XYZ file of C-alpha atoms in Angstrom:
606
model
C 147.885 110.352 171.087
C 147.143 113.206 168.735
C 143.858 113.491 166.331
C 146.342 113.005 163.280
C 149.656 111.564 163.027
C 151.797 114.167 161.297
C 155.177 113.285 162.530
C 156.749 110.611 161.140
C 159.039 109.924 164.433
C 155.565 109.176 166.335
C 154.924 105.729 163.984
C 152.757 107.458 161.862
C 153.596 104.726 159.228
C 152.095 101.867 161.950
C 148.546 103.544 161.749
C 146.167 101.247 159.910
C 144.624 104.294 157.571
C 148.275 105.249 156.702
C 150.056 102.782 153.991
C 153.076 104.995 153.168
C 151.926 105.707 149.561
C 150.303 108.853 147.760
C 146.462 109.252 148.289
C 146.169 109.165 144.623
C 147.380 105.505 144.381
C 144.237 104.156 146.312
C 141.266 102.935 144.041
C 138.403 105.213 143.644
C 134.681 104.225 144.067
C 134.226 103.479 140.455
C 136.645 101.411 140.474
C 135.891 99.406 143.499
C 132.380 99.411 142.134
C 133.547 97.616 138.662
C 135.245 95.035 140.641
C 132.097 94.272 142.108
C 132.789 96.037 145.784
C 130.738 98.872 147.040
C 132.733 102.493 147.573
C 131.962 102.093 151.655
C 133.013 98.276 151.994
C 136.696 97.431 152.574
C 139.700 99.506 152.114
C 142.986 98.957 150.260
C 145.236 96.546 151.463
C 147.450 98.334 154.532
C 151.043 97.342 152.895
C 151.642 96.307 149.311
C 154.141 93.328 148.305
C 157.145 94.182 148.849
C 158.366 92.984 145.530
C 155.294 94.536 143.958
C 156.147 97.624 141.540
C 155.907 101.048 142.635
C 151.908 102.117 142.586
C 151.237 104.258 139.724
C 148.396 107.083 139.820
C 145.133 106.497 138.775
C 143.954 106.908 135.093
C 140.633 109.353 135.175
C 137.415 107.755 135.020
C 136.462 109.291 131.964
C 139.871 108.161 130.260
C 139.048 104.562 130.733
C 137.122 102.433 128.474
C 135.032 100.254 130.174
C 133.025 97.523 127.920
C 129.519 96.910 128.301
C 128.125 94.238 130.395
C 127.848 90.929 128.340
C 124.133 90.533 128.908
C 123.570 94.292 127.556
C 121.113 94.295 124.802
C 122.334 95.236 121.091
C 120.252 98.755 120.307
C 119.278 98.953 117.092
C 120.830 101.642 115.268
C 117.519 103.365 114.650
C 117.434 104.058 118.387
C 120.960 104.537 118.679
C 121.606 107.055 116.280
C 118.594 109.160 117.469
C 119.377 112.654 117.274
C 120.048 114.246 120.627
C 120.591 117.745 119.268
C 119.245 120.053 116.829
C 122.364 119.917 115.016
C 122.080 115.915 114.636
C 118.511 116.158 113.018
C 118.740 116.277 109.227
C 116.365 117.682 106.565
C 114.453 120.193 108.732
C 116.652 123.500 108.736
C 113.572 125.604 108.162
C 111.853 124.156 111.436
C 114.916 124.317 113.210
C 115.353 128.140 112.247
C 112.046 128.911 113.589
C 112.441 127.630 117.167
C 115.844 128.992 117.117
C 114.417 132.578 116.775
C 111.077 131.657 118.720
C 113.416 130.745 121.422
C 116.172 133.764 121.147
C 113.051 136.645 120.967
C 111.432 134.580 123.947
C 108.048 134.133 121.897
C 107.341 130.241 122.309
C 104.245 128.993 121.592
C 102.284 127.314 124.100
C 101.451 124.325 122.033
C 103.621 122.554 118.530
C 102.414 120.362 116.221
C 104.667 118.015 114.683
C 103.178 116.608 111.383
C 104.960 114.361 108.575
C 105.276 111.010 107.264
C 106.631 108.035 109.323
C 110.363 108.381 110.392
C 111.616 112.173 109.555
C 111.742 112.973 113.326
C 108.444 113.896 114.812
C 108.951 112.482 118.465
C 112.270 112.809 118.326
C 111.765 116.990 117.605
C 109.335 116.935 120.220
C 112.035 115.519 122.792
C 114.261 117.694 121.617
C 112.071 121.001 122.280
C 111.582 119.538 125.824
C 115.284 119.586 126.000
C 115.814 122.999 124.580
C 112.922 124.207 127.152
C 114.166 122.863 130.059
C 117.935 122.996 129.594
C 119.595 124.637 132.558
C 123.697 124.299 131.027
C 126.066 122.792 133.029
C 126.641 125.532 135.383
C 122.765 125.359 136.525
C 122.075 128.625 135.202
C 121.571 128.700 131.851
C 117.962 129.514 129.867
C 116.052 128.264 127.502
C 118.077 127.384 124.422
C 118.224 125.767 120.770
C 121.692 124.109 121.618
C 120.815 122.099 124.934
C 123.907 121.240 126.598
C 123.067 117.500 127.128
C 124.900 117.085 130.238
C 122.454 118.989 132.918
C 120.237 116.542 134.879
C 117.187 117.963 132.972
C 118.782 116.834 129.202
C 120.278 113.720 130.874
C 116.739 112.866 132.358
C 114.501 113.316 129.186
C 117.206 111.802 127.080
C 116.400 108.589 129.085
C 112.565 109.195 129.369
C 112.472 109.370 132.955
C 111.897 113.126 133.609
C 108.938 113.510 135.817
C 107.719 117.209 134.084
C 108.045 115.707 130.583
C 105.233 113.105 130.270
C 104.968 110.994 127.056
C 101.511 109.641 126.076
C 100.870 107.552 123.238
C 97.387 108.461 121.562
C 96.670 105.175 120.323
C 96.446 103.394 123.845
C 94.817 106.455 125.661
C 91.877 107.624 123.520
C 89.065 108.508 125.716
C 88.120 111.456 127.944
C 89.190 109.913 130.915
C 92.852 109.741 129.747
C 92.642 113.719 128.726
C 90.680 114.703 131.983
C 94.169 113.301 133.866
C 95.860 115.786 131.719
C 93.489 118.597 132.424
C 93.998 117.795 136.143
C 97.345 117.709 136.417
C 98.248 121.009 134.531
C 96.809 122.994 137.097
C 99.775 121.882 139.442
C 103.574 123.790 138.564
C 106.692 122.013 137.476
C 108.320 119.405 139.988
C 111.944 120.233 139.154
C 111.955 121.594 135.757
C 111.077 125.101 134.025
C 107.899 123.644 132.145
C 105.952 120.814 132.467
C 105.744 119.262 129.022
C 103.082 117.115 127.522
C 104.086 114.814 124.196
C 101.200 113.435 122.776
C 102.298 110.912 120.355
C 99.808 109.802 117.174
C 97.571 112.581 118.421
C 95.183 111.980 115.582
C 94.167 108.819 117.372
C 92.308 110.648 120.030
C 88.478 110.886 120.147
C 86.573 113.529 119.146
C 85.298 113.792 122.728
C 88.439 113.580 123.898
C 89.822 116.500 121.683
C 86.960 118.709 122.675
C 87.544 118.117 126.048
C 91.252 119.373 125.649
C 89.979 122.468 123.355
C 90.055 124.966 126.497
C 93.066 123.831 127.968
C 94.905 123.839 125.284
C 93.794 127.344 124.041
C 94.349 128.678 127.294
C 97.168 126.740 129.437
C 99.151 127.625 132.254
C 102.110 129.529 131.630
C 104.148 126.511 132.949
C 102.885 123.845 130.582
C 103.872 123.277 126.940
C 101.581 120.782 124.946
C 104.015 118.817 121.929
C 101.724 116.937 119.305
C 102.932 114.404 116.562
C 101.004 112.795 114.182
C 101.336 111.255 110.455
C 97.632 111.843 109.719
C 97.195 115.500 110.698
C 93.912 115.583 108.120
C 92.357 113.674 110.982
C 92.933 116.386 113.521
C 89.763 118.999 113.964
C 90.148 122.740 112.928
C 89.787 124.037 116.004
C 92.766 121.943 117.302
C 94.938 122.750 114.447
C 94.207 126.880 114.904
C 95.309 126.368 118.692
C 98.970 125.002 117.485
C 101.763 126.132 116.045
C 102.260 123.524 112.909
C 105.370 122.289 111.525
C 105.583 120.103 108.621
C 108.338 117.820 108.721
C 109.881 117.144 105.277
C 111.035 114.181 103.534
C 114.570 113.314 103.888
C 116.145 113.530 99.988
C 117.902 110.473 99.125
C 121.419 111.956 98.717
C 121.342 113.447 102.107
C 120.059 109.957 103.661
C 123.215 108.377 101.768
C 125.471 110.747 103.462
C 124.229 109.995 106.832
C 123.878 106.082 106.159
C 127.570 106.369 105.102
C 128.282 108.503 108.581
C 126.589 105.959 110.533
C 128.723 103.025 108.858
C 131.855 104.863 109.714
C 130.524 105.490 113.459
C 130.264 101.320 113.577
C 133.126 100.779 111.629
C 131.702 98.899 108.854
C 132.586 99.088 105.194
C 129.606 99.671 102.833
C 129.899 100.500 98.870
C 128.097 103.760 97.497
C 125.861 102.043 95.582
C 124.598 99.966 98.082
C 124.180 103.059 100.397
C 121.946 104.407 97.649
C 120.044 101.586 97.147
C 119.524 101.763 101.091
C 118.590 105.111 100.590
C 116.122 105.064 98.137
C 114.155 102.270 99.666
C 113.893 104.445 102.755
C 111.546 106.685 101.086
C 112.855 109.835 102.584
C 112.277 107.912 106.612
C 115.477 107.978 108.407
C 113.965 105.026 110.763
C 113.325 103.282 107.375
C 116.522 103.510 106.076
C 118.649 102.692 109.274
C 116.255 99.581 109.791
C 117.398 98.407 106.312
C 120.841 99.363 107.256
C 120.647 97.454 110.270
C 119.561 94.619 108.125
C 122.026 94.839 105.387
C 124.949 95.138 108.026
C 123.577 91.607 109.451
C 123.584 90.074 106.234
C 127.380 91.401 105.105
C 128.757 89.963 107.989
C 128.159 86.588 106.885
C 130.247 87.237 104.075
C 133.959 88.161 103.458
C 135.358 91.065 105.571
C 131.946 92.109 106.578
C 131.195 94.784 103.760
C 128.064 95.599 102.495
C 128.028 95.722 98.439
C 125.744 96.366 95.974
C 124.633 93.125 95.088
C 124.290 91.866 98.830
C 121.428 94.771 99.306
C 120.089 93.856 95.889
C 119.597 90.351 96.840
C 118.529 91.234 100.330
C 115.548 94.000 98.993
C 114.846 91.839 95.941
C 115.516 94.750 93.544
C 116.298 93.981 89.787
C 119.782 94.202 88.868
C 120.446 97.549 86.947
C 122.324 96.440 84.292
C 119.152 93.580 83.847
C 117.130 96.696 83.544
C 118.660 98.065 81.085
C 119.148 94.869 79.056
C 115.267 94.331 79.465
C 114.432 97.917 78.097
C 116.788 97.520 75.203
C 114.755 94.181 74.252
C 111.672 96.184 74.254
C 113.016 98.840 71.698
C 114.510 96.511 69.795
C 111.204 94.143 69.535
C 112.790 90.679 70.544
C 110.299 89.129 72.421
C 111.891 86.313 72.852
C 114.752 87.914 74.845
C 112.360 89.871 76.606
C 110.907 86.512 77.815
C 113.854 84.881 78.782
C 115.343 88.399 80.669
C 111.954 88.246 82.912
C 112.364 84.459 83.407
C 115.897 84.813 84.915
C 115.211 87.866 86.853
C 112.461 86.098 88.434
C 114.844 82.949 89.225
C 116.922 85.321 90.714
C 114.019 86.423 93.350
C 113.619 89.610 91.703
C 109.556 90.310 92.073
C 107.637 90.914 88.988
C 106.273 94.436 90.835
C 109.786 95.500 91.571
C 110.613 94.606 87.816
C 108.097 96.671 86.865
C 108.754 99.525 89.020
C 112.923 99.245 88.055
C 111.682 99.657 84.480
C 109.322 103.089 85.339
C 112.250 104.402 87.113
C 114.628 104.408 84.447
C 111.879 105.417 81.876
C 111.791 108.656 84.259
C 115.136 109.223 84.545
C 115.990 109.381 80.628
C 112.994 111.608 80.475
C 114.395 114.144 83.101
C 117.757 113.514 81.078
C 116.147 114.589 77.828
C 114.517 117.370 79.215
C 117.190 118.664 81.498
C 119.880 118.243 78.909
C 122.485 117.371 81.571
C 124.464 114.202 82.695
C 122.037 111.903 83.672
C 121.438 110.579 87.486
C 123.296 107.137 88.021
C 125.830 105.988 90.139
C 128.079 104.425 86.935
C 129.789 105.787 84.267
C 127.945 102.498 82.224
C 124.584 103.859 83.211
C 125.057 107.490 82.514
C 125.984 106.672 79.138
C 123.209 104.114 78.197
C 120.898 106.768 79.949
C 122.714 109.715 77.770
C 121.873 107.346 74.739
C 118.390 106.372 75.062
C 117.673 110.188 75.926
C 119.109 111.440 72.555
C 117.736 108.643 70.028
C 114.310 108.450 71.948
C 111.257 111.189 71.162
C 109.442 112.623 73.906
C 106.128 111.028 72.465
C 107.815 107.475 72.948
C 108.988 108.000 76.529
C 105.498 109.016 77.633
C 103.867 106.259 75.330
C 106.219 103.985 77.579
C 105.507 105.200 80.343
C 101.983 104.945 80.495
C 102.366 101.645 78.997
C 104.594 100.552 82.067
C 101.590 102.359 85.144
C 99.187 100.326 83.239
C 101.060 97.184 83.451
C 102.113 97.687 87.007
C 98.740 97.961 88.068
C 97.701 94.944 86.283
C 100.358 92.973 87.994
C 99.760 94.161 91.732
C 96.126 93.210 91.142
C 96.971 89.939 89.244
C 96.793 86.404 90.786
C 99.802 85.422 89.089
C 102.227 88.650 88.917
C 104.815 86.575 86.570
C 102.184 86.046 84.066
C 100.621 89.116 84.373
C 104.287 90.990 84.014
C 105.272 89.110 80.829
C 102.177 89.614 78.919
C 102.234 93.564 80.088
C 105.832 93.922 78.775
C 104.592 92.238 75.447
C 102.200 94.613 75.089
C 104.780 97.543 75.709
C 107.231 95.761 73.323
C 104.657 95.391 69.955
C 103.561 99.273 70.807
C 106.882 101.098 71.721
C 107.551 101.230 67.838
C 104.391 102.692 66.549
C 104.269 106.122 65.087
C 103.021 108.953 66.796
C 98.983 109.291 66.154
C 99.661 112.929 64.862
C 102.632 111.760 63.029
C 100.514 109.216 61.426
C 97.794 111.584 60.878
C 99.836 113.913 58.627
C 101.475 111.286 56.726
C 97.834 110.266 55.755
C 97.645 113.566 54.562
C 100.807 113.648 52.624
C 99.726 110.694 50.805
C 96.457 112.002 49.639
C 98.275 115.383 48.457
C 101.069 113.284 46.870
C 98.700 112.138 43.859
C 96.200 109.470 45.302
C 93.053 111.698 44.278
C 93.676 112.250 40.912
C 94.254 108.361 40.617
C 90.881 108.284 42.425
C 89.414 110.673 40.061
C 90.584 108.771 36.744
C 88.960 105.424 37.883
C 85.648 107.379 39.060
C 85.031 109.256 35.948
C 82.106 107.885 34.222
C 82.462 106.493 30.064
C 81.948 109.004 27.577
C 83.296 112.138 29.320
C 86.096 114.040 27.944
C 88.993 114.031 29.995
C 91.081 116.314 27.390
C 88.078 118.728 27.409
C 87.828 118.625 31.166
C 91.775 119.205 31.989
C 91.632 122.092 29.692
C 91.669 124.096 32.491
C 92.777 122.437 36.105
C 89.419 122.583 38.182
C 90.893 122.410 41.464
C 93.074 125.411 40.284
C 90.005 127.197 39.559
C 88.331 126.632 42.632
C 91.368 127.644 44.687
C 91.457 131.112 42.572
C 87.503 131.814 43.433
C 88.334 130.940 46.893
C 91.477 133.509 47.083
C 88.765 136.657 45.342
C 86.892 136.256 48.584
C 84.012 134.489 47.031
C 83.898 131.820 49.802
C 80.565 130.281 49.945
C 80.826 129.707 45.920
C 84.174 128.123 46.360
C 82.853 125.694 49.163
C 80.028 124.635 46.435
C 82.526 124.280 43.621
C 84.395 122.332 45.876
C 82.076 120.152 47.924
C 78.937 119.659 45.428
C 80.008 120.310 41.543
C 80.887 117.143 39.646
C 82.888 118.740 36.505
C 82.153 117.218 33.115
C 83.716 120.109 31.212
C 86.174 122.880 32.117
C 87.293 124.872 29.273
C 87.806 128.892 28.949
C 84.359 130.527 29.112
C 82.370 127.212 29.391
C 81.311 125.169 32.422
C 79.264 122.109 32.098
C 79.011 120.320 35.369
C 76.696 117.607 37.604
C 75.912 118.350 41.420
C 76.283 115.645 44.016
C 73.407 114.177 45.577
C 71.748 116.230 48.448
C 72.341 119.694 47.038
C 69.513 122.155 47.186
C 68.949 124.687 44.592
C 70.500 125.933 41.096
C 73.966 127.488 41.524
C 74.612 128.484 37.716
C 73.822 132.348 38.464
C 76.231 132.513 41.168
C 78.820 130.672 38.846
C 78.282 133.361 36.180
C 78.547 136.329 38.038
C 81.594 134.837 40.308
C 83.481 133.744 37.133
C 82.844 137.077 35.450
C 84.146 138.831 38.138
C 87.545 136.582 38.363
C 88.155 136.650 34.411
C 86.753 139.262 32.907
C 84.611 137.464 30.649
C 81.396 136.044 30.084
C 80.873 132.172 30.656
C 78.833 129.424 29.396
C 77.083 127.479 32.432
C 75.205 124.201 32.212
C 74.016 121.915 34.639
C 73.636 118.187 33.686
C 71.414 115.747 35.428
C 74.408 113.256 35.669
C 78.115 112.526 34.511
C 81.068 114.059 35.926
C 84.291 113.512 37.517
C 84.105 113.300 41.453
C 84.049 116.793 43.172
C 87.032 117.909 45.343
C 85.598 116.480 48.366
C 84.760 113.218 47.136
C 88.279 112.629 46.080
C 89.852 113.743 49.151
C 87.610 111.241 51.135
C 88.286 108.309 48.286
C 91.908 109.055 48.934
C 91.848 109.226 52.792
C 89.708 105.813 52.621
C 92.497 104.026 50.714
C 95.102 105.448 52.685
C 93.727 104.171 55.807
C 92.798 100.983 54.249
C 96.608 100.559 53.654
C 97.901 101.771 56.819
C 95.429 99.466 58.954
C 96.684 96.854 56.525
C 100.249 97.157 57.753
C 101.332 94.649 60.462
C 102.575 97.246 62.869
C 99.080 98.907 62.901
C 97.301 95.657 62.829
C 99.089 94.112 66.264
C 98.061 97.687 67.676
C 94.601 97.337 67.123
C 95.006 93.953 67.951
C 96.294 94.774 71.367
C 94.053 98.035 71.685
C 90.891 96.684 69.956
C 88.797 100.110 71.115
C 91.597 101.912 69.372
C 90.878 104.644 66.097
C 93.013 106.460 64.122
C 92.283 109.972 64.567
C 92.734 112.680 61.887
C 95.021 115.439 62.647
C 92.601 118.261 62.570
C 91.144 116.871 65.102
C 94.078 116.504 67.705
C 96.052 119.323 66.451
C 94.629 122.123 68.758
C 95.033 120.228 71.795
C 98.478 119.588 70.529
C 99.223 123.312 70.087
C 97.533 124.100 73.296
C 99.621 121.648 75.307
C 103.115 123.102 73.699
C 101.947 126.930 74.306
C 102.101 126.165 77.919
């Protein structure tokens, strides 16, 4: 008997290992394992049934879709879509560019520090750096690269967290010197199967001071085959000696627009329909964190599955997050600006009944005022998902002044702090919004002071002077020459000191051509008659008869101004809006325009 049955005439088809079929028709090891058999036990049947159809060539294993086992646990989106390459790491282009140039030029640091807020990719970046440094390529001949292949053994082992030379340590649970001593002892030995031995220490700021001190020497001069990758959310807690020994990368918050696009891609991969406004809400709630956003999106998808078509809608996301409806926010702001207190309280009650927290309501109004202010400054179309909201914001930006918007913001900010600390947030929110409502249409303090000056200059002072004129005076004689015009002529001639004395202290009794009879207001020391004669002579070119009396005369120009201002302030304080403002702000004061004008000019001049 020969070694192999090559002759068909020798009964080769009767041999047990030859079934007469093509070798490709035999089941593969993967197929046998899928059927619960081992690849080395059993074999295909010797002869297929006669009436069986001819065997087809087996499909490649990669082309067959093997459903996951029924008992495999669900992987949340934050883990399922963790970036596996630097191209999937969104929002961190400067850091990726720096690492790519360092790898290309062979200028790799021995220690890297990744810092940033939660969920921006610090630990993921550390693992990607480990893969980039240890990748050997599909052919096993590659070197460090910014684009790791993901198919070689080091890449797959690092991605699965089982590489023996990539050690991850949680500093929150390994804070002492003994834990660092293990690292110091282990770095002396070369890597087992990788190019570099890499230590990834998460939340490194949790290490104790003694642990940091023990690590300093090794961190400054590690062996050539060792790299340290640190990740932390509180970089301020790290000693300066550690910061100076590492190459620091500050991972930025992810912009809301980029997050929204990323979440739309995730929904597409998951086969879930989602509204753009819903994704915008999730991106805003994530506050720049990809992990937080994916967790919220996971919850939103689970919430949407309970409804029709399984679509993630804005209404469901709003209900899930407890956010205020944008339309309701605009209606509330409208009632505040219109001064409708009853409608305001009804709107707050309706939102609270729908599950909107008072703190979220205050924050939504603050965000609305902020966007109106930005639209007013930018003079562009407001940033809003719907045309209706854009039109409303544009109308408010054109109608409201900058002072009103800033006052609204300050009042809402104060109300937000009060609601956060109040024992009853709903009552606090109602009172805070009522205060905003009553103060929304108050005039600007600068405009109010200017209005008082205009009222004083429009004839209030002469009326006060006539009322204060004592009996026995001669108004016709005193009015022969206008006293205020004469004082202004003296001031324009350069006699500033004499003009100031005439304005503040002189009570004119008789002012005619060549004759001045006056009395002095209480408090003036001296006799200014000689100065008046000289000044009037130089001004008019003729001699003046100047006479001083003890009493009588009309009020001085300064007294007229003070009386006019006092009367105007009394009228202004009697106005219902001003009374409401002082009732809401008991310590408020009416400020003169002269006191605030320099600060205002300085602010606008910047």
